[in-house]
Amino acid sequence: MLTRDAPSPFPYPAGFGTSWRRLGVAGRAAQTLGIEWADSFKQGLDDLAATAQALATSRNPAAILAVQSAYLQRTAERWAARSVLTADRIATLTTELLRAPSAPSPSRAH
């Protein structure tokens, strides 16, 4: 797998180097965000299942309210963490997309 700084083994067609680089940057960012959101979604479903079990075993209104409050607290914390992570990834993506293209190396023909 090529890294961001590794030169491509195949020369880009004339004028397409920046476009291909930006497409790669956007693809990596989308993949990272997708993995992180899928993991968070799985955690949310696991937490929801555990909360449903706790609600099923609750016997009085105070216990039910405590379980629901704890669930909402965990959900809000997970959402806040995911939002910060998403904002960070989008800021990184924007920075990489707006970075000026480097000058082509003399060994590669365009």
Tab-separated table of C-alpha atoms in Angstrom:
chain	number	residue	atom	x	y	z
A	1	MET	CA	0.000	0.000	0.000
A	2	LEU	CA	1.330	3.410	-0.903
A	3	THR	CA	1.704	6.038	1.754
A	4	ARG	CA	0.931	9.674	1.270
A	5	ASP	CA	4.576	10.635	0.760
A	6	ALA	CA	5.632	7.706	-1.419
A	7	PRO	CA	5.902	8.464	-5.132
A	8	SER	CA	3.541	6.546	-7.340
A	9	PRO	CA	5.144	3.719	-9.364
A	10	PHE	CA	3.043	4.863	-12.332
A	11	PRO	CA	3.229	8.431	-13.607
A	12	TYR	CA	-0.034	10.331	-13.500
A	13	PRO	CA	-1.428	11.637	-16.783
A	14	ALA	CA	-0.559	15.279	-17.342
A	15	GLY	CA	-2.574	17.512	-15.016
A	16	PHE	CA	-4.122	14.693	-12.980
A	17	GLY	CA	-1.547	14.342	-10.174
A	18	THR	CA	-3.268	16.723	-7.784
A	19	SER	CA	-6.700	15.292	-8.510
A	20	TRP	CA	-5.552	11.732	-7.881
A	21	ARG	CA	-3.776	12.748	-4.680
A	22	ARG	CA	-6.883	14.531	-3.404
A	23	LEU	CA	-9.072	11.580	-4.296
A	24	GLY	CA	-6.766	9.325	-2.279
A	25	VAL	CA	-6.854	11.700	0.686
A	26	ALA	CA	-10.654	11.877	0.601
A	27	GLY	CA	-10.930	8.094	0.282
A	28	ARG	CA	-8.718	7.475	3.306
A	29	ALA	CA	-10.653	10.028	5.362
A	30	ALA	CA	-14.000	8.494	4.380
A	31	GLN	CA	-12.763	5.011	5.235
A	32	THR	CA	-11.463	6.159	8.627
A	33	LEU	CA	-14.710	7.951	9.452
A	34	GLY	CA	-16.755	4.942	8.358
A	35	ILE	CA	-14.781	2.574	10.577
A	36	GLU	CA	-15.029	4.898	13.565
A	37	TRP	CA	-18.770	5.468	13.123
A	38	ALA	CA	-19.419	1.737	12.665
A	39	ASP	CA	-17.514	1.019	15.880
A	40	SER	CA	-19.481	3.694	17.722
A	41	PHE	CA	-22.745	2.325	16.310
A	42	LYS	CA	-21.843	-1.160	17.560
A	43	GLN	CA	-21.012	0.229	20.998
A	44	GLY	CA	-24.362	2.032	21.024
A	45	LEU	CA	-26.274	-1.134	20.147
A	46	ASP	CA	-24.424	-3.123	22.814
A	47	ASP	CA	-25.194	-0.414	25.371
A	48	LEU	CA	-28.843	-0.347	24.299
A	49	ALA	CA	-29.134	-4.120	24.728
A	50	ALA	CA	-27.573	-3.946	28.202
A	51	THR	CA	-29.907	-1.089	29.127
A	52	ALA	CA	-32.946	-3.045	27.924
A	53	GLN	CA	-31.909	-5.971	30.118
A	54	ALA	CA	-31.422	-3.655	33.095
A	55	LEU	CA	-34.852	-2.106	32.494
A	56	ALA	CA	-36.432	-5.558	32.313
A	57	THR	CA	-35.061	-6.427	35.743
A	58	SER	CA	-35.940	-3.070	37.338
A	59	ARG	CA	-38.760	-3.333	39.874
A	60	ASN	CA	-39.572	0.233	40.859
A	61	PRO	CA	-39.836	3.622	39.138
A	62	ALA	CA	-36.687	4.976	40.813
A	63	ALA	CA	-34.584	2.106	39.437
A	64	ILE	CA	-36.081	2.576	35.966
A	65	LEU	CA	-35.332	6.298	36.056
A	66	ALA	CA	-31.753	5.633	37.211
A	67	VAL	CA	-31.152	3.135	34.366
A	68	GLN	CA	-32.607	5.514	31.774
A	69	SER	CA	-30.592	8.466	33.097
A	70	ALA	CA	-27.369	6.453	33.027
A	71	TYR	CA	-28.111	5.327	29.459
A	72	LEU	CA	-28.758	8.886	28.293
A	73	GLN	CA	-25.548	10.066	29.975
A	74	ARG	CA	-23.461	7.381	28.235
A	75	THR	CA	-25.145	8.108	24.904
A	76	ALA	CA	-24.450	11.837	25.186
A	77	GLU	CA	-20.795	11.197	26.080
A	78	ARG	CA	-20.391	8.819	23.143
A	79	TRP	CA	-22.045	11.327	20.779
A	80	ALA	CA	-19.818	14.174	22.006
A	81	ALA	CA	-16.671	12.066	21.590
A	82	ARG	CA	-17.744	11.007	18.097
A	83	SER	CA	-18.498	14.612	17.121
A	84	VAL	CA	-15.068	15.807	18.269
A	85	LEU	CA	-13.379	12.971	16.396
A	86	THR	CA	-15.397	13.684	13.249
A	87	ALA	CA	-14.604	17.399	13.399
A	88	ASP	CA	-10.905	16.584	13.799
A	89	ARG	CA	-10.951	14.228	10.800
A	90	ILE	CA	-12.780	16.776	8.650
A	91	ALA	CA	-10.303	19.508	9.641
A	92	THR	CA	-7.416	17.189	8.742
A	93	LEU	CA	-9.084	16.326	5.432
A	94	THR	CA	-9.628	19.988	4.611
A	95	THR	CA	-6.012	20.814	5.431
A	96	GLU	CA	-4.716	18.018	3.203
A	97	LEU	CA	-7.072	18.876	0.350
A	98	LEU	CA	-6.117	22.550	0.406
A	99	ARG	CA	-2.380	21.864	0.632
A	100	ALA	CA	-0.607	23.175	-2.427
A	101	PRO	CA	0.612	20.426	-4.749
A	102	SER	CA	4.307	19.757	-4.612
A	103	ALA	CA	6.438	20.426	-7.649
A	104	PRO	CA	6.816	17.352	-9.857
A	105	SER	CA	10.101	15.561	-9.519
A	106	PRO	CA	12.391	15.860	-12.547
A	107	SER	CA	12.573	12.070	-12.939
A	108	ARG	CA	8.844	11.704	-13.598
A	109	ALA	CA	7.540	12.697	-16.996
A	110	HIS	CA	4.113	14.335	-17.116
